[in-house]
């Protein structure tokens, strides 16, 4: 299936995966282009599980197609015009498992957490002026030390010195560099670009509004789009404006069905992003960690 046919027949899915890949790995080129939007599974821990088990909606029940399309268009427009939003996503990609939460605005202010597996876990702050700060977890630093120890005492001692400087501190990255030297998605904090890549549904697309149900501790209206064994469900607020609160993409059938799932949570619409430079005592310039190599692997062993 090429990108054009995917976009025409599966707008909700294409929009959801555009947001997911753009947030987690910064791959926006396939959204609204000729390239195919793909995914390889993953789940995200829902921020509020209260009420999620009491899923009052029957996914096999018929729904309102006219209302589904109307709500889908309105919810996407609310996303496109929001000043800020928090997007949480966990998925498996070619780079491995990634779990990211970003709270971003349209001025490139951004805060978040990331988990790309061993040695690559932490949080970060990006400020509109281009300043970037990344802090690795103690566990990630311990894993870096463990890897270094396998390479011999000389490397182990050098890496221990670096991790000691970084422990509990934000690494201050130089402005204008293309990489943070870690898995932190500091280059993905462009809400304008992220939402600007989402297209519009074709006239013949079928998007169904299903009965109100309970998820994320609140009432939501599921908007469903199903084709060729795949179902995309976008959960929008059932009261007030229909803001998107969650997304699920599922592929049924086959022995690997459980792996073909992608879930996303969205929240904190128009809430200010608390992107403030850490206190000087909580930062260390990256040049102290690895002099002369600001864009390389910070703790290469």
Coordinates of C-alpha atoms in Angstrom, one line a residue:
X1 CA 0.0 0.0 0.0
X2 CA 1.5 3.3 -1.0
X3 CA 1.3 6.5 1.0
X4 CA -1.4 8.1 -1.2
X5 CA -3.8 5.1 -0.9
X6 CA -3.1 4.9 2.9
X7 CA -3.9 8.5 3.4
X8 CA -7.1 8.3 1.3
X9 CA -8.5 5.2 3.0
X10 CA -7.1 5.4 6.5
X11 CA -7.0 9.1 7.5
X12 CA -7.3 8.5 11.3
X13 CA -4.5 5.9 11.2
X14 CA -2.2 8.0 9.1
X15 CA -2.8 11.0 11.4
X16 CA -2.2 8.9 14.5
X17 CA 1.0 7.3 13.2
X18 CA 2.2 10.7 12.0
X19 CA 2.0 12.0 15.5
X20 CA 3.5 8.9 17.0
X21 CA 6.5 8.7 14.7
X22 CA 7.0 12.4 14.8
X23 CA 7.0 12.5 18.6
X24 CA 9.1 9.3 19.2
X25 CA 11.6 9.3 16.4
X26 CA 11.1 12.5 14.4
X27 CA 10.1 10.7 11.2
X28 CA 7.6 13.2 9.7
X29 CA 8.5 12.8 6.0
X30 CA 6.0 10.0 5.4
X31 CA 3.1 12.0 6.8
X32 CA 1.1 13.3 3.9
X33 CA 3.7 12.2 1.4
X34 CA 4.1 9.3 -1.0
X35 CA 6.0 7.3 1.6
X36 CA 4.2 4.6 3.6
X37 CA 3.5 5.3 7.3
X38 CA 4.4 2.1 9.2
X39 CA 4.6 1.0 12.8
X40 CA 5.9 -2.1 14.7
X41 CA 3.8 -2.1 17.8
X42 CA 4.1 -0.8 21.4
X43 CA 1.9 0.3 24.2
X44 CA 1.9 3.2 26.6
X45 CA 0.9 3.2 30.3
X46 CA -2.3 5.3 30.6
X47 CA -1.9 8.3 32.9
X48 CA -5.2 7.6 34.6
X49 CA -6.5 4.0 34.5
X50 CA -9.5 4.9 36.7
X51 CA -12.6 3.7 34.7
X52 CA -10.7 2.3 31.8
X53 CA -11.7 -1.3 32.6
X54 CA -15.4 -0.2 32.5
X55 CA -15.4 0.2 28.8
X56 CA -19.1 0.7 28.2
X57 CA -18.9 0.9 24.5
X58 CA -19.4 -2.2 22.3
X59 CA -16.8 -2.0 19.6
X60 CA -18.9 -4.2 17.3
X61 CA -21.9 -1.9 17.6
X62 CA -22.9 0.2 14.7
X63 CA -22.3 3.9 15.1
X64 CA -23.0 7.3 13.6
X65 CA -20.8 7.9 10.5
X66 CA -21.9 11.5 9.9
X67 CA -21.2 12.4 13.5
X68 CA -17.9 10.5 13.4
X69 CA -16.6 12.5 10.5
X70 CA -17.7 15.8 12.1
X71 CA -16.0 15.0 15.4
X72 CA -12.9 13.8 13.7
X73 CA -12.5 17.0 11.8
X74 CA -13.3 19.1 14.9
X75 CA -10.8 17.2 17.1
X76 CA -8.0 17.5 14.6
X77 CA -8.7 21.2 14.2
X78 CA -8.5 21.6 18.0
X79 CA -5.1 19.9 17.9
X80 CA -3.8 22.0 15.0
X81 CA -4.8 25.2 16.8
X82 CA -3.7 24.3 20.4
X83 CA -0.9 26.4 21.8
X84 CA 0.5 23.5 23.7
X85 CA -0.1 19.8 24.1
X86 CA 1.5 16.8 25.9
X87 CA 1.9 13.6 23.8
X88 CA 2.9 10.3 25.3
X89 CA 3.9 7.4 23.1
X90 CA 5.6 4.1 23.4
X91 CA 6.5 2.0 20.4
X92 CA 9.0 -0.3 18.9
X93 CA 10.9 1.1 15.9
X94 CA 13.9 0.1 13.8
X95 CA 15.9 1.8 16.6
X96 CA 14.3 -0.5 19.2
X97 CA 11.8 0.2 22.0
X98 CA 11.1 3.9 22.6
X99 CA 8.9 5.6 25.2
X100 CA 8.6 9.3 25.1
X101 CA 6.5 12.0 26.7
X102 CA 6.7 15.5 25.3
X103 CA 5.0 18.7 26.5
X104 CA 5.6 21.3 23.8
X105 CA 4.4 24.6 22.5
X106 CA 4.7 26.5 19.2
X107 CA 7.8 28.4 20.2
X108 CA 10.0 25.3 20.6
X109 CA 9.7 25.3 24.4
X110 CA 9.6 21.6 25.4
X111 CA 10.0 19.3 28.4
X112 CA 9.8 15.6 28.6
X113 CA 11.0 12.2 29.5
X114 CA 12.5 9.4 27.3
X115 CA 13.3 5.8 27.5
X116 CA 15.1 4.1 24.6
X117 CA 16.4 1.2 26.5
X118 CA 19.6 0.5 28.5
X119 CA 21.9 3.6 29.0
X120 CA 19.4 5.9 27.3
X121 CA 16.8 7.0 29.9
X122 CA 16.2 10.4 31.4
X123 CA 14.5 13.7 31.0
X124 CA 15.2 16.9 29.2
X125 CA 14.4 20.6 28.8
X126 CA 14.5 22.6 25.6
X127 CA 14.0 26.4 25.6
X128 CA 12.9 28.6 22.7
X129 CA 16.3 30.3 22.5
X130 CA 17.9 27.0 21.5
X131 CA 19.2 26.0 24.9
X132 CA 19.0 22.2 25.6
X133 CA 19.5 20.3 28.8
X134 CA 19.5 16.5 29.2
X135 CA 19.7 14.5 32.4
X136 CA 20.3 10.7 32.4
X137 CA 18.8 8.6 35.2
X138 CA 21.1 7.0 37.8
X139 CA 20.1 3.6 36.3
X140 CA 21.2 4.6 32.8
X141 CA 24.5 5.9 34.2
X142 CA 25.0 2.6 36.1
X143 CA 24.4 0.7 32.9
X144 CA 27.0 2.8 31.1
X145 CA 29.5 2.0 33.9
X146 CA 28.7 -1.7 33.6
X147 CA 29.4 -1.6 29.8
X148 CA 32.7 0.2 30.4
X149 CA 33.8 -2.3 33.0
X150 CA 33.7 -5.0 30.4
X151 CA 36.2 -3.1 28.3
X152 CA 38.9 -3.1 30.9
X153 CA 40.1 -1.0 33.8
X154 CA 41.4 2.0 31.7
X155 CA 38.1 2.6 29.9
X156 CA 36.1 1.8 33.1
X157 CA 38.0 4.5 35.0
X158 CA 37.5 7.1 32.3
X159 CA 33.8 6.4 32.0
X160 CA 33.3 6.4 35.8
X161 CA 34.8 10.0 35.9
X162 CA 32.3 11.1 33.3
X163 CA 29.3 9.5 34.9
X164 CA 30.3 10.9 38.2
X165 CA 30.2 14.4 36.7
X166 CA 26.8 13.7 35.1
X167 CA 25.0 12.0 38.0
X168 CA 22.0 14.1 39.1
X169 CA 23.0 16.9 36.7
X170 CA 21.6 18.3 33.5
X171 CA 24.1 18.2 30.7
X172 CA 24.0 21.5 29.0
X173 CA 24.3 21.1 25.2
X174 CA 25.8 23.7 22.9
X175 CA 23.3 25.6 20.8
X176 CA 23.0 24.8 17.1
X177 CA 24.2 21.2 17.3
X178 CA 22.2 18.6 15.5
X179 CA 22.4 15.9 18.2
X180 CA 22.2 15.8 22.0
X181 CA 24.5 12.7 22.1
X182 CA 21.7 10.8 23.8
X183 CA 18.2 9.4 23.0
X184 CA 16.5 12.6 24.2
X185 CA 14.2 13.8 21.4
X186 CA 15.2 17.4 21.7
X187 CA 15.0 17.9 17.9
X188 CA 11.4 16.8 17.8
X189 CA 9.8 19.6 19.8
X190 CA 8.2 21.5 16.9
X191 CA 4.4 21.5 17.4
X192 CA 3.9 23.5 14.3
X193 CA 5.6 21.0 12.1
X194 CA 4.1 18.0 13.9
X195 CA 0.5 19.2 13.4
X196 CA 1.1 20.8 10.1
X197 CA 1.9 17.4 8.5
X198 CA -1.6 16.0 9.2
X199 CA -3.8 16.1 6.1
X200 CA -7.6 15.8 5.7
X201 CA -9.8 12.9 5.1
X202 CA -11.2 12.1 1.7
X203 CA -15.0 12.4 1.1
X204 CA -15.4 8.6 0.9
X205 CA -13.7 7.7 4.1
X206 CA -15.8 6.1 6.8
X207 CA -15.2 7.3 10.4
X208 CA -17.8 6.1 12.9
X209 CA -18.7 7.7 16.2
X210 CA -19.5 4.9 18.7
X211 CA -21.4 5.1 22.0
X212 CA -19.9 7.1 24.8
X213 CA -17.7 5.0 27.0
X214 CA -15.3 5.5 30.0
X215 CA -11.5 5.9 29.5
X216 CA -8.7 7.8 31.2
X217 CA -11.1 8.5 34.1
X218 CA -13.5 10.5 32.0
X219 CA -16.3 10.0 29.4
X220 CA -15.1 9.8 25.8
X221 CA -16.5 9.2 22.4
X222 CA -14.6 6.6 20.3
X223 CA -14.1 7.5 16.7
X224 CA -13.3 4.3 14.7
X225 CA -11.9 3.6 11.3
X226 CA -11.5 0.0 10.3
X227 CA -10.0 -1.6 7.2
X228 CA -8.2 -4.8 6.2
X229 CA -8.0 -6.2 9.8
X230 CA -6.7 -2.9 11.2
X231 CA -8.7 -0.6 13.5
X232 CA -7.9 2.9 14.5
X233 CA -9.8 4.4 17.5
X234 CA -9.5 8.0 18.5
X235 CA -11.0 8.8 21.9
X236 CA -12.3 12.4 22.1
X237 CA -13.8 14.1 25.1
X238 CA -17.5 13.4 25.3
X239 CA -18.3 16.7 27.1
X240 CA -17.2 20.2 26.1
X241 CA -14.9 20.5 23.1
X242 CA -13.9 17.1 21.6
X243 CA -10.2 17.2 22.4
X244 CA -8.3 14.1 21.5
X245 CA -7.4 12.2 24.7
X246 CA -6.1 8.9 23.4
X247 CA -5.5 6.9 20.3
X248 CA -5.2 3.1 19.7
X249 CA -4.2 1.4 16.5
X250 CA -4.7 -2.4 16.4
X251 CA -4.1 -5.1 13.9
X252 CA -6.2 -8.2 14.5
X253 CA -5.5 -11.8 13.4
X254 CA -2.2 -13.7 13.1
X255 CA 0.1 -15.1 15.6
X256 CA 1.8 -11.7 16.2
X257 CA -1.5 -9.8 16.7
X258 CA -0.5 -8.7 20.2
X259 CA 2.6 -7.0 18.9
X260 CA 0.7 -5.0 16.3
X261 CA -0.6 -2.3 18.7
X262 CA 0.2 1.3 19.2
X263 CA -1.4 3.5 21.9
X264 CA -1.0 7.2 22.6
X265 CA -2.2 9.6 25.2
X266 CA -2.7 13.4 24.7
X267 CA -3.4 15.9 27.5
X268 CA -2.5 19.3 28.9
X269 CA -3.9 21.2 25.9
X270 CA -3.0 25.0 26.2
X271 CA -1.3 24.4 29.5
X272 CA 2.0 26.5 29.8
X273 CA 5.2 24.5 29.2
X274 CA 7.5 24.8 32.2
X275 CA 10.7 25.0 30.1
X276 CA 13.1 26.9 32.4
X277 CA 16.8 26.5 32.6
X278 CA 17.9 24.4 35.6
X279 CA 19.8 26.2 38.4
X280 CA 23.5 26.5 37.7
X281 CA 24.3 24.0 40.5
X282 CA 22.2 21.4 38.7
X283 CA 24.0 21.7 35.3
X284 CA 27.3 20.7 33.9
X285 CA 28.6 21.8 30.5
X286 CA 28.9 18.9 28.1
X287 CA 32.5 19.9 27.2
X288 CA 33.4 18.7 30.7
X289 CA 32.0 15.3 30.0
X290 CA 33.6 14.8 26.6
X291 CA 35.8 17.7 25.5
X292 CA 35.8 18.4 21.7
X293 CA 32.9 15.9 20.9
X294 CA 29.6 17.6 21.8
X295 CA 27.7 15.6 19.1
X296 CA 29.2 12.2 19.8
X297 CA 28.2 9.5 22.2
X298 CA 28.7 11.1 25.6
X299 CA 29.9 8.0 27.2
X300 CA 31.2 6.0 24.3
X301 CA 33.1 3.0 25.6

